[in-house]
Amino acid sequence: MDQHIAETAGYHDEQWHSHGHQKESFVTKYIFSQDHKTIAKQFLITGMFWAVVGGALSSVFRLQLGYPDMSLEWLRPILGGWITETGQLDPEFYLAMITMHGTIMVFFVLTAGLSGTFSNFLIPLQIGARDMASGFLNMLSYWFFFASSVVMLISFFLETGPASGGWVIYPPLSALPQAMQGSQGGMTLWLVSMAIFIVSSLLGSINYITTIINLRTKGMTFTRLPLTIWAFFLTAVIGVLSFPVLFSAALLLIFDRSFGTSFYLSDIYIAGEALSHQGGSAILFQHLFWFLGHPEVYIVMLPGLGITSEIIATNSRKPIFGYRAMIGSLLAISVLSFIVWAHHMFVTGMNPFLGSIFMILTLIIAVPSAVKVFNYLATLWRANIRFTPGMLFSIGLVSFFISGGLTGIYLGNSAIDIQLHDTYFIVAHFHLVMGAASFFGMLAGVYHWFPKMFGRMMDAKLGYIHFWLTFVGVYLIFFPMHYIGIAGFPRRYYSWTNFDVFNSFTDLNIFVTIAAIAVMASQFIFLFNFFYSMFKGRVAPANPWKSNTLEWTTPIRPEHGNWPGTIPNVYRWPYDYSKPGAEDDFIPQNVPFSQTLESNFPHENDLIGLEKEEEGIVIDENETH
Amino acid sequence: MHPHKFALWLFIVSILMIFASMTSAFIVKQGDGSWLDYNLPSMFWFTTAVIITSSGLLQWGYFAAKQDQLKKLKILLAFTIVLGLVFLVGQWYSWVQLVSMDVFFVGNPGGSFIYVLTGLHAFHLISGILFLIIVLISALKNKVHSKNLVRIEMCATYWHFLGALWVYLLVFLVFYH
Ligand code: HEM
Ligand SMILES: [Cu+2]
């Protein structure tokens, strides 16, 4: 045991001093930095850039859906040839835009932007480590992400446009260049970009898991970890297991596209001509894709849930309700997420018996999800709530998780799904439960940890305005979509005005479009607040939210290495808020029980002896030098 | 466990997932029918023997490093690398054999899959050889010895994994081709 501690401490030491003493130049400090905090900010800024691009795309295609006759001539300076002679949006470019919107939001914003930012920033700070297990691989992870971003961006400027087959890139549409313009160069770049993205994501995840398992400070047992860390940990585990499968799917697609194999292709006629591809199966792609695809939706969701647990407990001034149940439900969700993928494939002609099995497994996921919701509500119940902007966004997340999760239960039933599949009902479901909820998790995280990131506070008033406009707006956008979807309105259609049945929805579509553009516009309040506060915001106190976790024990602007002296030890779980008998309404994790005799429970008093013993074998990091 | 070793294991898990998904895809596709039947190239038996021998040599080299027999270590490492290259050449000839049996990469997926599986494995094996070369270079500088084993341990783990992976693929192909 002693030896083990010495080993880890020695490791810390060696790693830390190898770069701690060097003078950092601008390039090593801000560009090719190996400091997890800087890398986190790089992910955040890149993610924000992509969020703006993805949002702008959605505004344009919402205009098309709300006002199909509108002249978009004013977009010609940007979109050029994609605006037709009559001033309309090119139908193929419409498909390109929804494809890019989905890809950007799911992978670049809510995977890289969210996990990349908060896993990087919070893991070392909250577990008490100097940095990630490998700063170098961490840096590579960002630059691979950057490279994949560049490739994806380039695809916008191809003459034939970016990929257009939907974010799920189903073959044969995506496999045959002659099928549509977007399946030419754009699709190739999409695949290249995603292959690089997968490498980036794997490097990141491997680092997160290794760091959490190996570099926790003394006393930080798994049952004392903040729920944020549990969520990031399981997100990374899901990533390591599922992204390689997307790689396989993409690789076979690359072979089909560029080398003429037939993994996904068979019996295809284009323009009356038979293709030579024989023996493949398009359904095979769907299996491979959704084996990643469903875990991916939880890769997007879990970090937000972790962030929310932390923020809700802190601002309710109460211990999180059911800490172990929260961990258990995260574990259950992670395991189950790998065995439900075929609920995206109920209409592929699968054996109804198999369909029923996937239906039952899918519905079981609702149980751990409901446990989480119940625990959030129980934590909020009769709490002394402080409505900080971060808290509001966290509560917003819970609201979206409920309303979007409920429709998931409908969709999980194959008999209902066969009617609702590929309608706007699906769009409503996943935008609430995944899109809006994770976005709110990300925003909550930014508001909450901004003081730690930049040493300044964001403006709370602007935060409130931002919250209410966005929260109400999101419901105004996505609630009506349920009705349109139940009526059978298909998703991914450029125009519906040729169908008489759907003409009665014109007003509703206009309404949704206005709400969408309003929400998009209110995000600029956030962007202003973010960049303004970075330079001009009120200087932050050391622990602005009176929180228990370790990151608030660092200096206000931590240097590379995080703690100037030794790393604090941990003696308790992170949720000792409003403990009866305690002086303050919070007791940070690094306060030993021997200093809080007035509030200890009997079994905690028993731990005091242990604390003393352990103190004897603490190895001072600098001692080895 | 040393954090870098731990990371290596995670890396191995992700590679395993690639091959697990590929072999599952193989089974699913086969279940669809319209499958090409063929015999496995006899070359596979030779390359399997080569890769297993190379693993043995590397392990022997590792023991040598543990006992600070540096000269033996260098020779064994070099031989491991040579056998790795022989394996790659052998795999190439197995493709030649496949072509002579009219099993092509472009054509029925039944045939394409065997190229993908072996090609993907060969690709990873090249990364293993690069790793071996790095260790050999540091061994030549006498930097691998009983007090500095982490690198050769990681290299051995990876190399044994690649060997085991090949054996898995072979057994899989014998039963399912
Ligand atoms: C109560 C739990 C949930 C259930 C039972 C459920 C069920 C389903 C089902 C059956 C579908 C397929 C609909 C179709 O295409 O016909 C679906 C689609 C989807 N769900 Fe959920 N879901 C749940 C929670 C979630 C969560 C938490 C997320 C994300 C964080 C999510 C994200 C998505 C996405 C992105 C799609 C659509 C993918 C696409 O076709 O483009 N769902 N859901
Ligand atoms: Cu799903």
PDB file of N, CA and C in Angstrom, chain A residues 308-350:
ATOM      1  N   THR A 308     -25.153  18.592 -14.375  1.00  0.00           N
ATOM      2  CA  THR A 308     -26.379  18.980 -13.695  1.00  0.00           C
ATOM      3  C   THR A 308     -26.410  18.489 -12.257  1.00  0.00           C
ATOM      4  N   SER A 309     -25.975  17.246 -12.032  1.00  0.00           N
ATOM      5  CA  SER A 309     -25.977  16.726 -10.653  1.00  0.00           C
ATOM      6  C   SER A 309     -25.181  17.651  -9.748  1.00  0.00           C
ATOM      7  N   GLU A 310     -24.022  18.035 -10.247  1.00  0.00           N
ATOM      8  CA  GLU A 310     -23.131  18.856  -9.447  1.00  0.00           C
ATOM      9  C   GLU A 310     -23.751  20.226  -9.169  1.00  0.00           C
ATOM     10  N   ILE A 311     -24.262  20.849 -10.215  1.00  0.00           N
ATOM     11  CA  ILE A 311     -24.766  22.212 -10.071  1.00  0.00           C
ATOM     12  C   ILE A 311     -26.038  22.228  -9.235  1.00  0.00           C
ATOM     13  N   ILE A 312     -26.896  21.242  -9.423  1.00  0.00           N
ATOM     14  CA  ILE A 312     -28.145  21.228  -8.660  1.00  0.00           C
ATOM     15  C   ILE A 312     -27.865  21.014  -7.178  1.00  0.00           C
ATOM     16  N   ALA A 313     -26.942  20.114  -6.858  1.00  0.00           N
ATOM     17  CA  ALA A 313     -26.635  19.906  -5.436  1.00  0.00           C
ATOM     18  C   ALA A 313     -26.060  21.177  -4.835  1.00  0.00           C
ATOM     19  N   THR A 314     -25.095  21.789  -5.544  1.00  0.00           N
ATOM     20  CA  THR A 314     -24.454  22.979  -4.997  1.00  0.00           C
ATOM     21  C   THR A 314     -25.468  24.095  -4.759  1.00  0.00           C
ATOM     22  N   ASN A 315     -26.319  24.316  -5.733  1.00  0.00           N
ATOM     23  CA  ASN A 315     -27.207  25.472  -5.615  1.00  0.00           C
ATOM     24  C   ASN A 315     -28.508  25.166  -4.889  1.00  0.00           C
ATOM     25  N   SER A 316     -28.743  23.888  -4.569  1.00  0.00           N
ATOM     26  CA  SER A 316     -29.857  23.578  -3.678  1.00  0.00           C
ATOM     27  C   SER A 316     -29.383  23.601  -2.242  1.00  0.00           C
ATOM     28  N   ARG A 317     -28.084  23.702  -2.051  1.00  0.00           N
ATOM     29  CA  ARG A 317     -27.480  23.623  -0.718  1.00  0.00           C
ATOM     30  C   ARG A 317     -27.941  22.361  -0.011  1.00  0.00           C
ATOM     31  N   LYS A 318     -28.009  21.270  -0.741  1.00  0.00           N
ATOM     32  CA  LYS A 318     -28.425  19.983  -0.167  1.00  0.00           C
ATOM     33  C   LYS A 318     -27.553  18.898  -0.754  1.00  0.00           C
ATOM     34  N   PRO A 319     -27.339  17.820  -0.016  1.00  0.00           N
ATOM     35  CA  PRO A 319     -26.644  16.687  -0.646  1.00  0.00           C
ATOM     36  C   PRO A 319     -27.490  16.195  -1.814  1.00  0.00           C
ATOM     37  N   ILE A 320     -26.811  15.695  -2.852  1.00  0.00           N
ATOM     38  CA  ILE A 320     -27.570  15.143  -3.967  1.00  0.00           C
ATOM     39  C   ILE A 320     -28.388  13.973  -3.430  1.00  0.00           C
ATOM     40  N   PHE A 321     -29.628  13.864  -3.865  1.00  0.00           N
ATOM     41  CA  PHE A 321     -30.471  12.779  -3.379  1.00  0.00           C
ATOM     42  C   PHE A 321     -30.040  11.483  -4.061  1.00  0.00           C
ATOM     43  N   GLY A 322     -29.758  10.458  -3.252  1.00  0.00           N
ATOM     44  CA  GLY A 322     -29.454   9.149  -3.843  1.00  0.00           C
ATOM     45  C   GLY A 322     -28.162   9.120  -4.620  1.00  0.00           C
ATOM     46  N   TYR A 323     -27.044   9.480  -3.965  1.00  0.00           N
ATOM     47  CA  TYR A 323     -25.749   9.502  -4.650  1.00  0.00           C
ATOM     48  C   TYR A 323     -25.443   8.157  -5.308  1.00  0.00           C
ATOM     49  N   ARG A 324     -25.611   7.086  -4.528  1.00  0.00           N
ATOM     50  CA  ARG A 324     -25.279   5.773  -5.106  1.00  0.00           C
ATOM     51  C   ARG A 324     -26.259   5.362  -6.180  1.00  0.00           C
ATOM     52  N   ALA A 325     -27.511   5.745  -6.022  1.00  0.00           N
ATOM     53  CA  ALA A 325     -28.485   5.438  -7.071  1.00  0.00           C
ATOM     54  C   ALA A 325     -28.131   6.187  -8.347  1.00  0.00           C
ATOM     55  N   MET A 326     -27.574   7.395  -8.183  1.00  0.00           N
ATOM     56  CA  MET A 326     -27.151   8.150  -9.366  1.00  0.00           C
ATOM     57  C   MET A 326     -26.034   7.408 -10.094  1.00  0.00           C
ATOM     58  N   ILE A 327     -25.074   6.898  -9.332  1.00  0.00           N
ATOM     59  CA  ILE A 327     -23.992   6.134  -9.959  1.00  0.00           C
ATOM     60  C   ILE A 327     -24.555   4.880 -10.613  1.00  0.00           C
ATOM     61  N   GLY A 328     -25.422   4.208  -9.872  1.00  0.00           N
ATOM     62  CA  GLY A 328     -26.010   2.971 -10.393  1.00  0.00           C
ATOM     63  C   GLY A 328     -26.772   3.208 -11.680  1.00  0.00           C
ATOM     64  N   SER A 329     -27.528   4.307 -11.718  1.00  0.00           N
ATOM     65  CA  SER A 329     -28.314   4.539 -12.930  1.00  0.00           C
ATOM     66  C   SER A 329     -27.401   4.910 -14.098  1.00  0.00           C
ATOM     67  N   LEU A 330     -26.317   5.648 -13.813  1.00  0.00           N
ATOM     68  CA  LEU A 330     -25.363   5.930 -14.893  1.00  0.00           C
ATOM     69  C   LEU A 330     -24.798   4.629 -15.448  1.00  0.00           C
ATOM     70  N   LEU A 331     -24.448   3.709 -14.531  1.00  0.00           N
ATOM     71  CA  LEU A 331     -23.902   2.421 -14.975  1.00  0.00           C
ATOM     72  C   LEU A 331     -24.930   1.643 -15.791  1.00  0.00           C
ATOM     73  N   ALA A 332     -26.160   1.630 -15.296  1.00  0.00           N
ATOM     74  CA  ALA A 332     -27.202   0.880 -15.994  1.00  0.00           C
ATOM     75  C   ALA A 332     -27.437   1.453 -17.384  1.00  0.00           C
ATOM     76  N   ILE A 333     -27.498   2.778 -17.470  1.00  0.00           N
ATOM     77  CA  ILE A 333     -27.709   3.416 -18.771  1.00  0.00           C
ATOM     78  C   ILE A 333     -26.572   3.049 -19.711  1.00  0.00           C
ATOM     79  N   SER A 334     -25.341   3.072 -19.179  1.00  0.00           N
ATOM     80  CA  SER A 334     -24.193   2.792 -20.050  1.00  0.00           C
ATOM     81  C   SER A 334     -24.253   1.378 -20.595  1.00  0.00           C
ATOM     82  N   VAL A 335     -24.589   0.425 -19.735  1.00  0.00           N
ATOM     83  CA  VAL A 335     -24.642  -0.959 -20.203  1.00  0.00           C
ATOM     84  C   VAL A 335     -25.790  -1.134 -21.199  1.00  0.00           C
ATOM     85  N   LEU A 336     -26.962  -0.631 -20.808  1.00  0.00           N
ATOM     86  CA  LEU A 336     -28.131  -0.828 -21.672  1.00  0.00           C
ATOM     87  C   LEU A 336     -27.972  -0.132 -23.023  1.00  0.00           C
ATOM     88  N   SER A 337     -27.217   0.965 -23.030  1.00  0.00           N
ATOM     89  CA  SER A 337     -27.137   1.720 -24.279  1.00  0.00           C
ATOM     90  C   SER A 337     -26.533   0.887 -25.412  1.00  0.00           C
ATOM     91  N   PHE A 338     -25.853  -0.217 -25.056  1.00  0.00           N
ATOM     92  CA  PHE A 338     -25.257  -1.040 -26.111  1.00  0.00           C
ATOM     93  C   PHE A 338     -26.192  -2.113 -26.658  1.00  0.00           C
ATOM     94  N   ILE A 339     -27.340  -2.279 -26.037  1.00  0.00           N
ATOM     95  CA  ILE A 339     -28.185  -3.392 -26.489  1.00  0.00           C
ATOM     96  C   ILE A 339     -29.569  -2.919 -26.904  1.00  0.00           C
ATOM     97  N   VAL A 340     -29.668  -1.687 -27.367  1.00  0.00           N
ATOM     98  CA  VAL A 340     -30.986  -1.208 -27.802  1.00  0.00           C
ATOM     99  C   VAL A 340     -30.957  -0.648 -29.220  1.00  0.00           C
ATOM    100  N   TRP A 341     -29.800  -0.787 -29.926  1.00  0.00           N
ATOM    101  CA  TRP A 341     -29.638  -0.005 -31.143  1.00  0.00           C
ATOM    102  C   TRP A 341     -30.710  -0.249 -32.193  1.00  0.00           C
ATOM    103  N   ALA A 342     -31.269  -1.459 -32.201  1.00  0.00           N
ATOM    104  CA  ALA A 342     -32.191  -1.762 -33.299  1.00  0.00           C
ATOM    105  C   ALA A 342     -33.519  -1.037 -33.173  1.00  0.00           C
ATOM    106  N   HIS A 343     -33.735  -0.252 -32.078  1.00  0.00           N
ATOM    107  CA  HIS A 343     -34.992   0.511 -32.058  1.00  0.00           C
ATOM    108  C   HIS A 343     -34.977   1.631 -33.103  1.00  0.00           C
ATOM    109  N   HIS A 344     -33.821   1.857 -33.706  1.00  0.00           N
ATOM    110  CA  HIS A 344     -33.784   2.800 -34.834  1.00  0.00           C
ATOM    111  C   HIS A 344     -34.109   2.095 -36.141  1.00  0.00           C
ATOM    112  N   MET A 345     -34.337   0.788 -36.058  1.00  0.00           N
ATOM    113  CA  MET A 345     -34.448   0.005 -37.290  1.00  0.00           C
ATOM    114  C   MET A 345     -35.742  -0.807 -37.351  1.00  0.00           C
ATOM    115  N   PHE A 346     -36.741  -0.376 -36.581  1.00  0.00           N
ATOM    116  CA  PHE A 346     -37.986  -1.155 -36.557  1.00  0.00           C
ATOM    117  C   PHE A 346     -38.618  -1.305 -37.940  1.00  0.00           C
ATOM    118  N   VAL A 347     -38.372  -0.339 -38.820  1.00  0.00           N
ATOM    119  CA  VAL A 347     -39.030  -0.428 -40.131  1.00  0.00           C
ATOM    120  C   VAL A 347     -38.137  -1.044 -41.203  1.00  0.00           C
ATOM    121  N   THR A 348     -37.028  -1.680 -40.803  1.00  0.00           N
ATOM    122  CA  THR A 348     -36.170  -2.280 -41.826  1.00  0.00           C
ATOM    123  C   THR A 348     -36.629  -3.677 -42.202  1.00  0.00           C
ATOM    124  N   GLY A 349     -37.788  -4.067 -41.729  1.00  0.00           N
ATOM    125  CA  GLY A 349     -38.270  -5.401 -42.050  1.00  0.00           C
ATOM    126  C   GLY A 349     -37.677  -6.443 -41.141  1.00  0.00           C
ATOM    127  N   MET A 350     -37.314  -6.043 -39.941  1.00  0.00           N
ATOM    128  CA  MET A 350     -36.719  -7.029 -39.042  1.00  0.00           C
ATOM    129  C   MET A 350     -37.796  -7.965 -38.520  1.00  0.00           C
TER     130      MET A 350
END
